[in-house]
Coordinates of C-alpha atoms and ligand atoms in Angstrom, one line a residue:
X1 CA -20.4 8.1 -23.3
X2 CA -20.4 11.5 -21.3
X3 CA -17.2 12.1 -19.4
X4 CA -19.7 12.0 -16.2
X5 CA -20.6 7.9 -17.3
X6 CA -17.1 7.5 -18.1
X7 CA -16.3 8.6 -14.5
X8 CA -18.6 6.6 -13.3
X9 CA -17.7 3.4 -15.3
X10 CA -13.9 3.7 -14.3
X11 CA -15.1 3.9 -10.6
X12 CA -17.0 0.9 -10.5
X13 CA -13.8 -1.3 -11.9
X14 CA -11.8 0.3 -8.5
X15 CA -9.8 -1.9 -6.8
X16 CA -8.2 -1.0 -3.4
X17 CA -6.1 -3.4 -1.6
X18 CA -6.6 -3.5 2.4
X19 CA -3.4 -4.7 4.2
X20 CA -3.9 -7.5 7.1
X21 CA -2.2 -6.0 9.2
X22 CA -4.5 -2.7 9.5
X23 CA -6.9 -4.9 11.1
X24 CA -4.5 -6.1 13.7
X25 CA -3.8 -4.0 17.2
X26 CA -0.8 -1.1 16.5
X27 CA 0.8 1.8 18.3
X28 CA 3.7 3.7 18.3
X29 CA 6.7 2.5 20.5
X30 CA 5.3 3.6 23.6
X31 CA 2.0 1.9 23.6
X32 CA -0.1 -0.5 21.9
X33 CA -3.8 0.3 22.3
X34 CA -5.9 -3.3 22.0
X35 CA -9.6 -2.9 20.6
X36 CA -12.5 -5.4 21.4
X37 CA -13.1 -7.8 18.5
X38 CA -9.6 -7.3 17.2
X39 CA -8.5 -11.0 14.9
X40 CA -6.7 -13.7 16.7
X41 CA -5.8 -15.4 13.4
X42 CA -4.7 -14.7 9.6
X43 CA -8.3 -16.0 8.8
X44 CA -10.4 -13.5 11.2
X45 CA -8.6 -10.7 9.7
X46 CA -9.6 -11.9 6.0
X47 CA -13.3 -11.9 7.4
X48 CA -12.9 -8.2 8.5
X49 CA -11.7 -7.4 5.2
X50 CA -14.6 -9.2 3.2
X51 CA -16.7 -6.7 5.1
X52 CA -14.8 -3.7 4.1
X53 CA -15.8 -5.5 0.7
X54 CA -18.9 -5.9 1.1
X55 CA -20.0 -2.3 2.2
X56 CA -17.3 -0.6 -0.5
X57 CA -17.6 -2.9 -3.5
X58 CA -14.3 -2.0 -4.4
X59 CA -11.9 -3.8 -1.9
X60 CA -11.9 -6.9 -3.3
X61 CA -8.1 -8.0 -2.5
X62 CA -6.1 -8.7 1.4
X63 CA -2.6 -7.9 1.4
X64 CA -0.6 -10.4 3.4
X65 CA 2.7 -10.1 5.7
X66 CA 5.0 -13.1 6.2
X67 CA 5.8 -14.0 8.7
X68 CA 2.4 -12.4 10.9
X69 CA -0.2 -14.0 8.7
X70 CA 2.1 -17.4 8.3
X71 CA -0.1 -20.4 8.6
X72 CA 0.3 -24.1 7.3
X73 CA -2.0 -24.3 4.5
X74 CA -2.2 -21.3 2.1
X75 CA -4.6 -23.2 -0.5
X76 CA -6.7 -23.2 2.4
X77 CA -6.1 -19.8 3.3
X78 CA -6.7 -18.7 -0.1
X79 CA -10.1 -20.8 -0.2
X80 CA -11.0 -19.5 3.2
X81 CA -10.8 -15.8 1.3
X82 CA -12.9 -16.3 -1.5
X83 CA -15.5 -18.0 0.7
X84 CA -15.8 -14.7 1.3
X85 CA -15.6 -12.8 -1.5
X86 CA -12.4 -11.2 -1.3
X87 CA -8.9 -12.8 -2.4
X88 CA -5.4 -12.8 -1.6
X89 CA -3.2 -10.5 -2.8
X90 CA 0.4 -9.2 -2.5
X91 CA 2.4 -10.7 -0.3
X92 CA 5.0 -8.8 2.0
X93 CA 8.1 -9.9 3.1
X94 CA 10.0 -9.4 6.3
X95 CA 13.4 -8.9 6.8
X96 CA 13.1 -6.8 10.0
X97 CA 12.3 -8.4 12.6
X98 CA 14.9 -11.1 13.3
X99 CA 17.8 -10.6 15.6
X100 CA 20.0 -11.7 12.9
X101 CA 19.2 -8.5 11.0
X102 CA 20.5 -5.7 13.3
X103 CA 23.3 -5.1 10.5
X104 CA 20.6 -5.3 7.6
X105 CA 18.9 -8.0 5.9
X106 CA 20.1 -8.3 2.0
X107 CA 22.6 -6.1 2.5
X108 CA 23.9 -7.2 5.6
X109 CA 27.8 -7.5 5.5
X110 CA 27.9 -11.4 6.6
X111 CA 26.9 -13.6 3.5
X112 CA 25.1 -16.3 6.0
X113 CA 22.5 -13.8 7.1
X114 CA 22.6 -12.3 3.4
X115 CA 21.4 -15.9 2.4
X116 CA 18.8 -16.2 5.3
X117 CA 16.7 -13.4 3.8
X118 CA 17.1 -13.8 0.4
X119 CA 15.9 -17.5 1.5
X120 CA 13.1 -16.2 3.2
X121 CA 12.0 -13.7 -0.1
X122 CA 12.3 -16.8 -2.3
X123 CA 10.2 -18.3 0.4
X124 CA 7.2 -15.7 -0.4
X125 CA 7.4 -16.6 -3.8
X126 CA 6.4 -19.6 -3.1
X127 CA 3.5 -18.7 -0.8
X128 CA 2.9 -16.4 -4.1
X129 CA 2.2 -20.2 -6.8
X130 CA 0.3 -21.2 -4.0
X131 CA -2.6 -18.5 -3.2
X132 CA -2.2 -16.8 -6.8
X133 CA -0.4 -13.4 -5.7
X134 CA 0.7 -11.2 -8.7
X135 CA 3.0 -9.2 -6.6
X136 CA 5.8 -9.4 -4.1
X137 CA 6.1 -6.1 -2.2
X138 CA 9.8 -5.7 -0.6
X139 CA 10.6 -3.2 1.9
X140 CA 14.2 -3.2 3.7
X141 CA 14.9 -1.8 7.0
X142 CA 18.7 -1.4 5.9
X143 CA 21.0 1.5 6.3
X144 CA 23.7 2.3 9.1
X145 CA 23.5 4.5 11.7
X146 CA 27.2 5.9 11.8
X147 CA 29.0 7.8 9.2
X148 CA 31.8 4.8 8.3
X149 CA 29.7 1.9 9.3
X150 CA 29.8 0.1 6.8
X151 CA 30.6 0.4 2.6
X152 CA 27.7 2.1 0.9
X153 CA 28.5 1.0 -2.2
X154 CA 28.9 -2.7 -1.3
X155 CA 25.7 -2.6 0.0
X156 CA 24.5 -1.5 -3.1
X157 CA 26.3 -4.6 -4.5
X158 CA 24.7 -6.9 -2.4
X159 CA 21.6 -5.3 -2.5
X160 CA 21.6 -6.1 -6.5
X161 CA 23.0 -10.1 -6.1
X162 CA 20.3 -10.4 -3.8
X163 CA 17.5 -9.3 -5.6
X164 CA 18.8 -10.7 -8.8
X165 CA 18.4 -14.2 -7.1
X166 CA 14.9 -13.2 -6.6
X167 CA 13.8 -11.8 -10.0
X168 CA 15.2 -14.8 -11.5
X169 CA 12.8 -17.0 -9.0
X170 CA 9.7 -15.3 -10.7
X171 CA 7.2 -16.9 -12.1
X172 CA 5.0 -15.8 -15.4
X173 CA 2.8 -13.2 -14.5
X174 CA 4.1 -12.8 -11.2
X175 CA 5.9 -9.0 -10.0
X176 CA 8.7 -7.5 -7.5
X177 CA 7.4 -4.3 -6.0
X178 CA 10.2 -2.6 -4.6
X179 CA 9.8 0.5 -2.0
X180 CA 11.7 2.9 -0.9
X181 CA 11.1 5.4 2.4
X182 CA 14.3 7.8 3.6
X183 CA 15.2 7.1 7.0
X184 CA 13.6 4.9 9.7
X185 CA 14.6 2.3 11.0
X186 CA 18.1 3.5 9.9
X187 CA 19.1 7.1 10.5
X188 CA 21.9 7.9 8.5
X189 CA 21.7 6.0 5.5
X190 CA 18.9 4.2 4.3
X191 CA 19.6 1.2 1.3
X192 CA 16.8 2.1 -0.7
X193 CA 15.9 5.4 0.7
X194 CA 14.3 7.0 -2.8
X195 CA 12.8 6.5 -5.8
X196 CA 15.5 7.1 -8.1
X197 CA 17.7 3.9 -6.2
X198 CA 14.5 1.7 -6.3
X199 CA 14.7 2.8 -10.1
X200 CA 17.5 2.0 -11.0
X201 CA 17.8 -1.0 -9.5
X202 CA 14.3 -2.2 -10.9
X203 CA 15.5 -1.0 -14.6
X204 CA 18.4 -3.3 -14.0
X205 CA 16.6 -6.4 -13.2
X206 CA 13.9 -5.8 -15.8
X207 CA 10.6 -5.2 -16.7
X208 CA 8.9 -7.6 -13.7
X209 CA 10.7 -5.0 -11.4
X210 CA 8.4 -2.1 -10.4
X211 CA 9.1 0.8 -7.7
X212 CA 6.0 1.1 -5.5
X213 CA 5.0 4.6 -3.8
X214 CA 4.5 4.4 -0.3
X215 CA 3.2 8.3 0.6
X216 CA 4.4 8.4 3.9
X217 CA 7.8 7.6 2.7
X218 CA 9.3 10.9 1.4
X219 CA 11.2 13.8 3.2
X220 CA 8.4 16.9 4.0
X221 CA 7.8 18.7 0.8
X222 CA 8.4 16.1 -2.0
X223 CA 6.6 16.3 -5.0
X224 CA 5.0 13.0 -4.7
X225 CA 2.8 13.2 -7.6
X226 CA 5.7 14.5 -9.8
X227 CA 7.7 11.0 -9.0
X228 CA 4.2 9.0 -10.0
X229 CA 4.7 11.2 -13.4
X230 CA 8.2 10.3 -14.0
X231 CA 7.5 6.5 -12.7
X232 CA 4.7 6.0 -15.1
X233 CA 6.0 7.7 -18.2
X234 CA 8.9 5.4 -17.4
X235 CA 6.4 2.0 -17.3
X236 CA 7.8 1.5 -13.6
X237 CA 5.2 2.8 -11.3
X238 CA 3.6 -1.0 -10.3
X239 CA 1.6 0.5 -6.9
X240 CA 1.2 2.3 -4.0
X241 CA 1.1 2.2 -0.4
X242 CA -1.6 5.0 0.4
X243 CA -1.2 6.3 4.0
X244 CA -1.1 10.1 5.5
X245 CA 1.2 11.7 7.3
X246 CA 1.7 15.0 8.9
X247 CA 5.3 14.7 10.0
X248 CA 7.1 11.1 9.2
X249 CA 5.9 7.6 8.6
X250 CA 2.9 8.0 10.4
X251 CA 0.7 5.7 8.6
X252 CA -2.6 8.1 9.3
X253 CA -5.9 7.3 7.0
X254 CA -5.1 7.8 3.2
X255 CA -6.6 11.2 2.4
X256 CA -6.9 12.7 6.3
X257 CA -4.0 14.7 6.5
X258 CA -3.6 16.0 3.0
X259 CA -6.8 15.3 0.7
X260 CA -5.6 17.4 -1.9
X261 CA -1.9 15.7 -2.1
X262 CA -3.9 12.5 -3.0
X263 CA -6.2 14.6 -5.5
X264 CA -2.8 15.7 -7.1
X265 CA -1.3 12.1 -6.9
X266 CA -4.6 10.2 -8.6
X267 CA -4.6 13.0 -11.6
X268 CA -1.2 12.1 -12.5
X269 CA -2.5 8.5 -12.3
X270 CA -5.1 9.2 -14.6
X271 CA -3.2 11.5 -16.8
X272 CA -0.1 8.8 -17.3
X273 CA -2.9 5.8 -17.9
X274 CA -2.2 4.3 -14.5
X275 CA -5.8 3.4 -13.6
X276 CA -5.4 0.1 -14.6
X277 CA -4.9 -3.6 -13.1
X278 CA -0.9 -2.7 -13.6
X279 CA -1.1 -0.4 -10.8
X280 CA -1.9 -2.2 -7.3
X281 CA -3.7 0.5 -5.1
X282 CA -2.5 -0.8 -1.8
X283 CA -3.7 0.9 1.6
X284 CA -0.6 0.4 4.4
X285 CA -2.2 2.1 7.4
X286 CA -2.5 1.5 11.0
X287 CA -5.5 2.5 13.5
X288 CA -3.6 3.0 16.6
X289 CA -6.6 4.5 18.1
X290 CA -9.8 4.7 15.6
X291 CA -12.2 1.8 15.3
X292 CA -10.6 -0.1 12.4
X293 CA -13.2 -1.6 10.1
X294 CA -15.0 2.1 9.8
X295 CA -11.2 3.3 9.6
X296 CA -10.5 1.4 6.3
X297 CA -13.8 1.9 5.1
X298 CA -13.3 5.6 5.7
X299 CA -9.4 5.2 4.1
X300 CA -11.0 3.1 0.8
X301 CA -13.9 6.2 0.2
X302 CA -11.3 8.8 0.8
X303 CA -9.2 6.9 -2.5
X304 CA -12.5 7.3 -4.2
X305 CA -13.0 10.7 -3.6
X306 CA -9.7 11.6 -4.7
X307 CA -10.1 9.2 -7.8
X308 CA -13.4 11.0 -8.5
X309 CA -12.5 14.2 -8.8
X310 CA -9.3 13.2 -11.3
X311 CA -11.2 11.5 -13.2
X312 CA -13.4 14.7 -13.5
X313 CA -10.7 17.4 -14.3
X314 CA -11.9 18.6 -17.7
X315 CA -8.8 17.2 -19.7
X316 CA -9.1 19.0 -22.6
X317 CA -10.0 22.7 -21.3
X318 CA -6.8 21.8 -19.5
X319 CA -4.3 21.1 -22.3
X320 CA -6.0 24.1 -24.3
X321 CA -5.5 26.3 -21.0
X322 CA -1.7 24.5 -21.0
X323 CA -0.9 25.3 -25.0
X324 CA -2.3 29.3 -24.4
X325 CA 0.1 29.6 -21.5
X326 CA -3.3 30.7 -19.5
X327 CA -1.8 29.9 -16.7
X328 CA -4.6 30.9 -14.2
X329 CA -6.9 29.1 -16.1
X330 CA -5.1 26.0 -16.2
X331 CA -5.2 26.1 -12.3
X332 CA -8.7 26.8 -12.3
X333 CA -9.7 23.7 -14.2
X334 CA -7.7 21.4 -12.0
X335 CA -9.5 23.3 -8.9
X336 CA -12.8 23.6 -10.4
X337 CA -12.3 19.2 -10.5
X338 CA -11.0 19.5 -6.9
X339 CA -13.4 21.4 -5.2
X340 CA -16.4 19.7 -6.5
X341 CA -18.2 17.5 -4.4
X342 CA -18.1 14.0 -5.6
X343 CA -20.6 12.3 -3.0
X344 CA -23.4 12.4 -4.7
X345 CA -21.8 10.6 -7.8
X346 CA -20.3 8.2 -5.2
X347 CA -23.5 7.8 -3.4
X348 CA -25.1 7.0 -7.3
X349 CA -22.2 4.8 -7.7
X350 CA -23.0 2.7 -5.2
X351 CA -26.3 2.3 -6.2
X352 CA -25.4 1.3 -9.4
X353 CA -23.6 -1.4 -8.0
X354 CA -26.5 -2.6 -5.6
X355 CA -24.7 -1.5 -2.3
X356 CA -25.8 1.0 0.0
X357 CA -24.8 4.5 -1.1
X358 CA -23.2 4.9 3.0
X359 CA -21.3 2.4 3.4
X360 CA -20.1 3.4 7.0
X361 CA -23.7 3.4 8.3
X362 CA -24.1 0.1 6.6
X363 CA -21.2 -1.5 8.2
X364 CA -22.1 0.1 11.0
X365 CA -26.1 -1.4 11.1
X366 CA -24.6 -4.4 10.0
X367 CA -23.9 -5.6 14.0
X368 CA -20.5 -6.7 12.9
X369 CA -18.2 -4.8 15.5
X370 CA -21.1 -6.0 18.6
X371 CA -20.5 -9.6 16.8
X372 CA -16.6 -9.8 16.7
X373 CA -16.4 -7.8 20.3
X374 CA -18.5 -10.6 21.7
X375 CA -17.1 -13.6 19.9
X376 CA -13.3 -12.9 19.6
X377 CA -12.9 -13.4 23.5
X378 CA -9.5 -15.5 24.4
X379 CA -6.7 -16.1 22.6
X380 CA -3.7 -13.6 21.3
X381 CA -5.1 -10.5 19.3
X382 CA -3.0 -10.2 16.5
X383 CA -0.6 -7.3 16.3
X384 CA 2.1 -5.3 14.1
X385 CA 4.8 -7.8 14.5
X386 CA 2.6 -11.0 15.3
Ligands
LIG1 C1 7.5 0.1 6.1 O1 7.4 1.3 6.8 C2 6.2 -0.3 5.4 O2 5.7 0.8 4.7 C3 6.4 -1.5 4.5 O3 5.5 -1.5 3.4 C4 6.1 -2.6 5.4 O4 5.9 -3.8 4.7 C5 4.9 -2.0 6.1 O5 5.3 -0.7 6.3 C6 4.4 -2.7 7.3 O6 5.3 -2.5 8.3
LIG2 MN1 4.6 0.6 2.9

C-alpha cells in the first residue's frame, strides 16, 4: 500500500465523539444565547448527532452528561440511538452542580457529601451495563479558594478512597477517564489540576485508569502534545476532549484557534500508536453563538484535517533527518506534512465512503436546521446545566 492509501485507509476507520451537550443552548455567565431548533430532550439531541453522522461518516458515537441527559429508560435511549445510526458513548459524570458540593465533591471534607458523589459515579456505571459505554469520563470541580482552606494532602487522600470505590465497580471492558484542567471553578488549588496528579493517581488504581486530555485545560504555553507523548509511551493516554482556546477554558471549535497545536497533538498520536479504538477522540465544545450542527461538523473536519496531515509526515525522511542531527530538515518534513492541503484527499475520502465530499453544504441542503426550527416549538430547550 502507498503511504497516500494508507492515509486514506486509517481516515476512513476515524471515529470522533460529539458531546450532547454541544447541541444544547450555552454562554458564558453573562448570557445564554437560545438558537431556533435547539433539542428539548436527551433524544432530540441524539438525532442532531446522527446528522453530524451522516454528513461526516466518521461521528459515529454521542457522549452523554448525567444528570442533563437523565431519562428513565437508557435501553430505550440506547435503541432510540442506533435507530439512527449513531450509539451511546462515554458517559460524564457531575459532581458540580449540587448545592451540596460548594466544598467539593469527592474530596469534600464531610464524608456524607463524600458518599453522595461517589454514589452518584457508581450510579454512571450503571447507566454504563445498560447502554454499553466503554468509558466513564470524571472531571471534578474541586480545589479551595483560600490559601489554608482546607488540607491539600487529605484531599488527595480522599480523592484516592473515592475513586478506588469506583475502579473496583468496573466492569470487564469498561474504563475511568480521568481529567485534569488547572484552575476554574476553583482558583487557588485545583484537585486534579494536571496531568502528572491525574497520573499518578490512574497508575495507582490500575490499568482501567486512563488520564484524558482536555486542550483547553492547560496554563498558556504548555506543551500539549509533549504530555500526549509522555501519556502514551506510558499506555495511559485513554482520550481527549478537543476544544480551542485563545485564553482559558473557552471551549471554541477544535482546530479554530490553533490548527497547528492540533497538527502537533495528532502527530504525536500517530507517532506513539494512539490512532486506535484505545484512544476516545472526544469533542467538548460549546456554540455560544455559531449555528451548532455546521459548528460540529466544522469541529469533526477540522480533526480530520489535522489527522490528515499527521498521518502524512514522511516518517522515515524524518527519523533519517532526526539520526543526522539535520536539524532544519527535520523541521521541514514536519512542515512540508503541515502545510499541505489535505481537502482534496478528504473530499476523495468521502467519496470513497459514499458521502458527499462537502459535508457542510450537504447538511446544509439537507433542510434539517428549517425542519428542527419549525418543529422544536414549545417546551424547555435544553441547556449547559439542564
Ligand atoms: C470541564 O470544564 C469539562 O471539560 C468536563 O469535561 C465536563 O464534563 C465538561 O467540561 C462539560 O462541562
Ligand atoms: Mn472536558
Amino acid at each position: 500500500m502507498t503511504e497516500l492509501a494508507a492515509a486514506k485507509a486509517a481516515l476512513k476507520t476515524q471515529a470522533v465523539e460529539t458531546p450532547s451537550w454541544a447541541y444544547g443552548n450555552s454562554g458564558t455567565r453573562f448570557k445564554v444565547f437560545a438558537q431556533a431548533g435547539v433539542p428539548r430532550t436527551p433524544q432530540e439531541k441524539l438525532d442532531d448527532a446522527a446528522r453530524v453522522h451522516e454528513f461526516t461518516g466518521v461521528a459515529p458515537t454521542v457522549a452523554l452528561h448525567i444528570p442533563w441527559d437523565r431519562v428513565d429508560d437508557y435501553a430505550a435511549l440506547a435503541r432510540h440511538a442506533e435507530e439512527r445510526g449513531v450509539r451511546l458513548g462515554t458517559v460524564n459524570s457531575n459532581t458540580f452542580q449540587d448545592d451540596d458540593y460548594r466544598l467539593g465533591s469527592i474530596c469534600h471534607p464531610d464524608a456524607a457529601v463524600r458518599r453522595k458523589a461517589v454514589d452518584h459515579l457508581l450510579e454512571c456505571v450503571d447507566i454504563m451495563d445498560t447502554t454499553g459505554s466503554r468509558d466513564l469520563k470524571l472531571w471534578f470541580a474541586d480545589g479551595t479558594n483560600y490559601p489554608g482552606q482546607d488540607d491539600i494532602r487529605a484531599r488527595q487522600d480522599r480523592l484516592a478512597e473515592g475513586l478506588s470505590e469506583v475502579y473496583e465497580r468496573l466492569g470487564e471492558g469498561q474504563r475511568m477517564l480521568l481529567e485534569y484542567k488547572f484552575f476554574e471553578p476553583a482558583f487557588y488549588t485545583t484537585d486534579v489540576p494536571d496531568w502528572g496528579t491525574a497520573y499518578a493517581h490512574c497508575l495507582r488504581l490500575g490499568p482501567k485508569a486512563q488520564v484524558v486530555v482536555d486542550t483547553g485545560h492547560h496554563a498558556p504555553g504548555t506543551n500539549i502534545e509533549f504530555i500526549v507523548a509522555v501519556l502514551l509511551r506510558e499506555g495511559r493516554l485513554g482520550g481527549f476532549d478537543f476544544n480551542s482556546r485563545f485564553y482559558a477554558d473557552d471551549d471554541l471549535m477544535v482546530g479554530a484557534a490553533d490548527p497547528f497545536q492540533l497538527f502537533r497533538i495528532m502527530y504525536e498520536v500517530v507517532r506513539g500508536g494512539g490512532f486506535t479504538p484505545d484512544v476516545a477522540f472526544m469533542l467538548d465544545q460549546c456554540h455560544n453563538i455559531e449555528a451548532k450542527i455546521p459548528a460540529i461538523i466544522r469541529s469533526v473536519m477540522n480533526v480530520q484535517e489535522a489527522t490528515a496531515k499527521a498521518l502524512l509526515v514522511d516518517r522515515s525522511a524524518l527519523a533519517e533527518a532526526q539520526r543526522a542531527g539535520d536539524v532544519l530538515g527535520a523541521n521541514a518534513v514536519l512542515m512540508d506534512a503541515y502545510n499541505t492541503d489535505v481537502r482534496p484527499l478528504l473530499r476523495e475520502v468521502r467519496e470513497e465512503m459514499g458521502l458527499d465530499p462537502d459535508p457542510l453544504s450537504a447538511y446544509r441542503r439537507s433542510g434539517w436546521a428549517e425542519r428542527i426550527a419549525a418543529e422544536r416549538v414549545g417546551g424547555q430547550q435544553a441547556g449547559w446545566g439542564a
